[in-house]
Amino acid sequence: MHSLFHFAFHVTNLDEARRFYGDVLGCKEGRSTDTWVDFDFFSHQISLHLGEPFKTSLTGHVGDHLVPMPHFGLVLQAADWHALAERLKSSSMKFVVEPHLRFAGQPGEQWTMFFMDPFGNPIEVKGFASFDSVYAS
């Protein structure tokens, strides 16, 4: 079975959302109305609706970091992850967790970074040498 992931969440300004998700992250805009906009979020659908963003806190213990919970994100191949990390650094992104390698030499070794969209929605992007190792234990 093949599927696409869909996630709908709140933002407070659609024009600002278009700048961030479209211009900064490079996502292609899909359908929209005056109260929501869809984006192709790295081959998955996100729907940004006007409203109050969900509350988050730094309560997730991962490695040596406290990460924002809840959060959403994506998994990329390592080369694509590095390209996106450079794109975000070039845009002067303020990272919650700077791009770095975690679990080095262990099953599940991965590159990771955490940042917030302009509305406080936390996003994690992971990079793996191979998708086969995403669930390695």
Short mmCIF file of C-alpha atoms in Angstrom, two decimals:
data_model
loop_
_atom_site.label_atom_id
_atom_site.label_comp_id
_atom_site.label_asym_id
_atom_site.label_seq_id
_atom_site.Cartn_x
_atom_site.Cartn_y
_atom_site.Cartn_z
CA MET A 1 0.00 0.00 0.00
CA HIS A 2 1.39 3.41 -0.95
CA SER A 3 0.25 6.55 0.84
CA LEU A 4 0.99 10.20 1.44
CA PHE A 5 0.99 11.72 4.90
CA HIS A 6 -1.41 14.62 5.54
CA PHE A 7 -1.10 17.03 8.45
CA ALA A 8 -3.34 20.06 9.09
CA PHE A 9 -2.41 22.67 11.68
CA HIS A 10 -2.90 26.31 12.59
CA VAL A 11 -1.01 29.43 11.55
CA THR A 12 -1.96 33.04 12.19
CA ASN A 13 -1.09 34.59 8.81
CA LEU A 14 -1.33 32.88 5.41
CA ASP A 15 0.97 35.35 3.61
CA GLU A 16 3.69 34.80 6.20
CA ALA A 17 3.10 31.05 5.94
CA ARG A 18 3.53 31.25 2.17
CA ARG A 19 6.85 33.08 2.60
CA PHE A 20 8.16 30.53 5.10
CA TYR A 21 6.90 27.25 3.63
CA GLY A 22 7.20 28.40 0.01
CA ASP A 23 10.24 30.67 -0.09
CA VAL A 24 12.36 29.45 2.85
CA LEU A 25 11.60 25.72 2.78
CA GLY A 26 10.95 25.56 -0.97
CA CYS A 27 7.57 23.81 -0.75
CA LYS A 28 5.19 24.11 -3.70
CA GLU A 29 1.83 25.71 -2.92
CA GLY A 30 -1.30 23.77 -3.75
CA ARG A 31 -4.94 24.70 -3.29
CA SER A 32 -6.05 27.51 -1.01
CA THR A 33 -8.96 29.63 0.16
CA ASP A 34 -9.00 32.77 2.27
CA THR A 35 -8.72 30.60 5.43
CA TRP A 36 -6.23 27.85 4.50
CA VAL A 37 -3.45 26.88 2.12
CA ASP A 38 -2.00 23.48 1.15
CA PHE A 39 1.66 22.79 0.47
CA ASP A 40 3.60 19.88 -0.96
CA PHE A 41 5.82 19.34 2.10
CA PHE A 42 8.56 17.17 0.60
CA SER A 43 6.02 14.88 -1.10
CA HIS A 44 3.49 15.02 1.75
CA GLN A 45 0.49 17.29 2.15
CA ILE A 46 0.28 19.92 4.86
CA SER A 47 -2.74 22.17 5.25
CA LEU A 48 -2.23 25.44 7.10
CA HIS A 49 -5.44 26.83 8.54
CA LEU A 50 -5.95 30.19 10.20
CA GLY A 51 -6.21 29.71 13.95
CA GLU A 52 -4.26 29.45 17.19
CA PRO A 53 -1.12 27.25 16.86
CA PHE A 54 -0.81 24.33 19.27
CA LYS A 55 1.11 24.83 22.51
CA THR A 56 4.56 23.27 22.73
CA SER A 57 7.25 22.87 25.36
CA LEU A 58 10.83 21.60 25.51
CA THR A 59 9.97 18.28 27.16
CA GLY A 60 11.20 15.63 24.73
CA HIS A 61 14.46 14.03 25.93
CA VAL A 62 16.47 12.90 22.89
CA GLY A 63 20.18 12.30 23.29
CA ASP A 64 21.65 15.33 25.05
CA HIS A 65 18.83 17.67 24.04
CA LEU A 66 15.39 18.72 25.16
CA VAL A 67 13.28 19.00 22.04
CA PRO A 68 9.93 20.71 21.45
CA MET A 69 6.89 18.54 21.95
CA PRO A 70 4.74 17.98 20.06
CA HIS A 71 6.54 18.46 16.76
CA PHE A 72 6.35 17.23 13.19
CA GLY A 73 8.92 16.83 10.49
CA LEU A 74 10.41 14.63 7.85
CA VAL A 75 13.17 12.20 7.07
CA LEU A 76 15.49 12.91 4.15
CA GLN A 77 18.44 11.15 2.56
CA ALA A 78 21.64 12.55 4.09
CA ALA A 79 22.66 14.55 0.99
CA ASP A 80 19.25 16.23 0.81
CA TRP A 81 19.36 16.89 4.57
CA HIS A 82 22.72 18.67 4.24
CA ALA A 83 21.43 20.76 1.32
CA LEU A 84 18.39 21.82 3.34
CA ALA A 85 20.53 22.56 6.41
CA GLU A 86 22.71 24.88 4.30
CA ARG A 87 19.61 26.54 2.80
CA LEU A 88 18.24 27.21 6.29
CA LYS A 89 21.58 28.49 7.60
CA SER A 90 21.73 30.85 4.61
CA SER A 91 18.27 32.16 5.50
CA SER A 92 19.52 33.00 9.04
CA MET A 93 17.23 30.37 10.57
CA LYS A 94 17.21 30.40 14.37
CA PHE A 95 17.53 26.75 15.32
CA VAL A 96 16.06 25.23 18.48
CA VAL A 97 18.62 22.43 18.03
CA GLU A 98 21.46 23.23 15.63
CA PRO A 99 22.10 20.80 12.76
CA HIS A 100 24.25 17.96 14.08
CA LEU A 101 24.90 14.22 13.97
CA ARG A 102 23.38 12.11 16.75
CA PHE A 103 23.73 8.45 17.63
CA ALA A 104 27.04 8.35 15.71
CA GLY A 105 28.17 4.81 14.99
CA GLN A 106 24.96 3.36 16.47
CA PRO A 107 21.90 1.85 14.84
CA GLY A 108 19.74 4.77 13.81
CA GLU A 109 22.68 7.17 13.27
CA GLN A 110 21.14 10.37 11.93
CA TRP A 111 21.61 14.03 11.25
CA THR A 112 18.96 16.20 12.88
CA MET A 113 17.88 19.80 13.34
CA PHE A 114 14.93 21.50 14.99
CA PHE A 115 13.49 24.90 14.14
CA MET A 116 10.19 26.74 14.45
CA ASP A 117 7.98 28.14 11.75
CA PRO A 118 7.00 31.82 12.25
CA PHE A 119 3.99 30.72 14.33
CA GLY A 120 5.88 28.57 16.83
CA ASN A 121 5.15 25.22 15.20
CA PRO A 122 8.25 23.04 15.79
CA ILE A 123 9.73 21.11 12.90
CA GLU A 124 12.37 18.39 13.02
CA VAL A 125 14.27 17.30 9.93
CA LYS A 126 16.29 14.08 10.10
CA GLY A 127 18.82 12.82 7.58
CA PHE A 128 19.84 9.18 7.16
CA ALA A 129 22.49 7.56 5.00
CA SER A 130 19.80 5.06 4.01
CA PHE A 131 16.07 4.89 4.63
CA ASP A 132 16.69 1.25 5.57
CA SER A 133 18.24 2.44 8.85
CA VAL A 134 15.33 4.68 9.97
CA TYR A 135 13.89 1.97 12.21
CA ALA A 136 17.18 0.27 13.13
CA SER A 137 17.44 -0.76 16.76
#
